[in-house]
PDB file of C-alpha atoms in Angstrom:
ATOM      1  CA  UNK A   1     -17.442  30.161  -3.638  1.00 53.00           C
ATOM      2  CA  UNK A   2     -21.054  30.109  -4.386  1.00 57.00           C
ATOM      3  CA  UNK A   3     -23.109  26.969  -5.936  1.00 59.00           C
ATOM      4  CA  UNK A   4     -24.309  27.187  -9.522  1.00 58.00           C
ATOM      5  CA  UNK A   5     -27.741  26.283  -9.308  1.00 54.00           C
ATOM      6  CA  UNK A   6     -29.551  25.247 -12.717  1.00 54.00           C
ATOM      7  CA  UNK A   7     -31.732  27.977 -14.420  1.00 52.00           C
ATOM      8  CA  UNK A   8     -34.581  26.477 -14.616  1.00 54.00           C
ATOM      9  CA  UNK A   9     -38.557  27.909 -14.897  1.00 56.00           C
ATOM     10  CA  UNK A  10     -38.555  30.548 -11.940  1.00 64.00           C
ATOM     11  CA  UNK A  11     -42.280  30.143 -11.485  1.00 80.00           C
ATOM     12  CA  UNK A  12     -45.346  31.683 -13.068  1.00 89.00           C
ATOM     13  CA  UNK A  13     -46.301  35.344 -13.672  1.00 91.00           C
ATOM     14  CA  UNK A  14     -46.731  37.741 -10.060  1.00 93.00           C
ATOM     15  CA  UNK A  15     -48.065  40.459  -9.732  1.00 95.00           C
ATOM     16  CA  UNK A  16     -48.476  42.223  -5.824  1.00 96.00           C
ATOM     17  CA  UNK A  17     -49.025  45.652  -4.199  1.00 96.00           C
ATOM     18  CA  UNK A  18     -46.138  46.422  -2.575  1.00 94.00           C
ATOM     19  CA  UNK A  19     -46.505  50.008  -0.593  1.00 92.00           C
ATOM     20  CA  UNK A  20     -48.162  52.651  -3.758  1.00 91.00           C
ATOM     21  CA  UNK A  21     -47.015  50.604  -5.974  1.00 95.00           C
ATOM     22  CA  UNK A  22     -47.508  47.035  -8.223  1.00 97.00           C
ATOM     23  CA  UNK A  23     -44.919  45.062  -8.829  1.00 96.00           C
ATOM     24  CA  UNK A  24     -45.512  42.649 -11.743  1.00 95.00           C
ATOM     25  CA  UNK A  25     -42.822  39.732 -12.213  1.00 93.00           C
ATOM     26  CA  UNK A  26     -42.592  38.350 -15.534  1.00 92.00           C
ATOM     27  CA  UNK A  27     -41.150  34.415 -16.214  1.00 91.00           C
ATOM     28  CA  UNK A  28     -38.609  34.927 -19.211  1.00 89.00           C
ATOM     29  CA  UNK A  29     -37.502  32.101 -21.750  1.00 87.00           C
ATOM     30  CA  UNK A  30     -34.610  30.899 -21.163  1.00 83.00           C
ATOM     31  CA  UNK A  31     -34.580  31.899 -17.489  1.00 83.00           C
ATOM     32  CA  UNK A  32     -34.878  35.147 -15.332  1.00 87.00           C
ATOM     33  CA  UNK A  33     -37.760  37.538 -14.448  1.00 89.00           C
ATOM     34  CA  UNK A  34     -38.439  40.689 -15.560  1.00 92.00           C
ATOM     35  CA  UNK A  35     -39.979  43.124 -12.968  1.00 94.00           C
ATOM     36  CA  UNK A  36     -41.672  45.876 -12.950  1.00 96.00           C
ATOM     37  CA  UNK A  37     -43.229  48.200 -11.137  1.00 97.00           C
ATOM     38  CA  UNK A  38     -46.430  50.314 -12.007  1.00 97.00           C
ATOM     39  CA  UNK A  39     -48.647  52.830 -10.579  1.00 97.00           C
ATOM     40  CA  UNK A  40     -52.319  51.906 -10.623  1.00 95.00           C
ATOM     41  CA  UNK A  41     -53.125  54.249 -13.777  1.00 97.00           C
ATOM     42  CA  UNK A  42     -50.296  52.518 -15.279  1.00 97.00           C
ATOM     43  CA  UNK A  43     -51.569  48.777 -14.655  1.00 96.00           C
ATOM     44  CA  UNK A  44     -55.000  49.782 -15.949  1.00 97.00           C
ATOM     45  CA  UNK A  45     -53.772  51.263 -19.424  1.00 97.00           C
ATOM     46  CA  UNK A  46     -51.559  48.028 -19.499  1.00 96.00           C
ATOM     47  CA  UNK A  47     -54.629  45.349 -18.733  1.00 95.00           C
ATOM     48  CA  UNK A  48     -56.699  47.664 -21.144  1.00 97.00           C
ATOM     49  CA  UNK A  49     -53.891  47.056 -24.138  1.00 97.00           C
ATOM     50  CA  UNK A  50     -53.927  43.404 -23.548  1.00 95.00           C
ATOM     51  CA  UNK A  51     -57.611  43.257 -23.094  1.00 97.00           C
ATOM     52  CA  UNK A  52     -57.911  44.690 -26.728  1.00 97.00           C
ATOM     53  CA  UNK A  53     -55.228  42.405 -28.166  1.00 97.00           C
ATOM     54  CA  UNK A  54     -56.503  39.284 -27.021  1.00 95.00           C
ATOM     55  CA  UNK A  55     -60.352  39.798 -27.690  1.00 84.00           C
TER      56      UNK A  55
END
């Protein structure tokens, strides 16, 4: 039987380049992570959208 581990924070936001794609891992409230793979164009669009909201 596998050991049950409590769900704790799964670490900080991570963005890595893997092959031709960009992989973003976003920690979620309550545990776990959202993993999204983007290409360079999608990453640029996401960056622009986030900057517009923050500014």
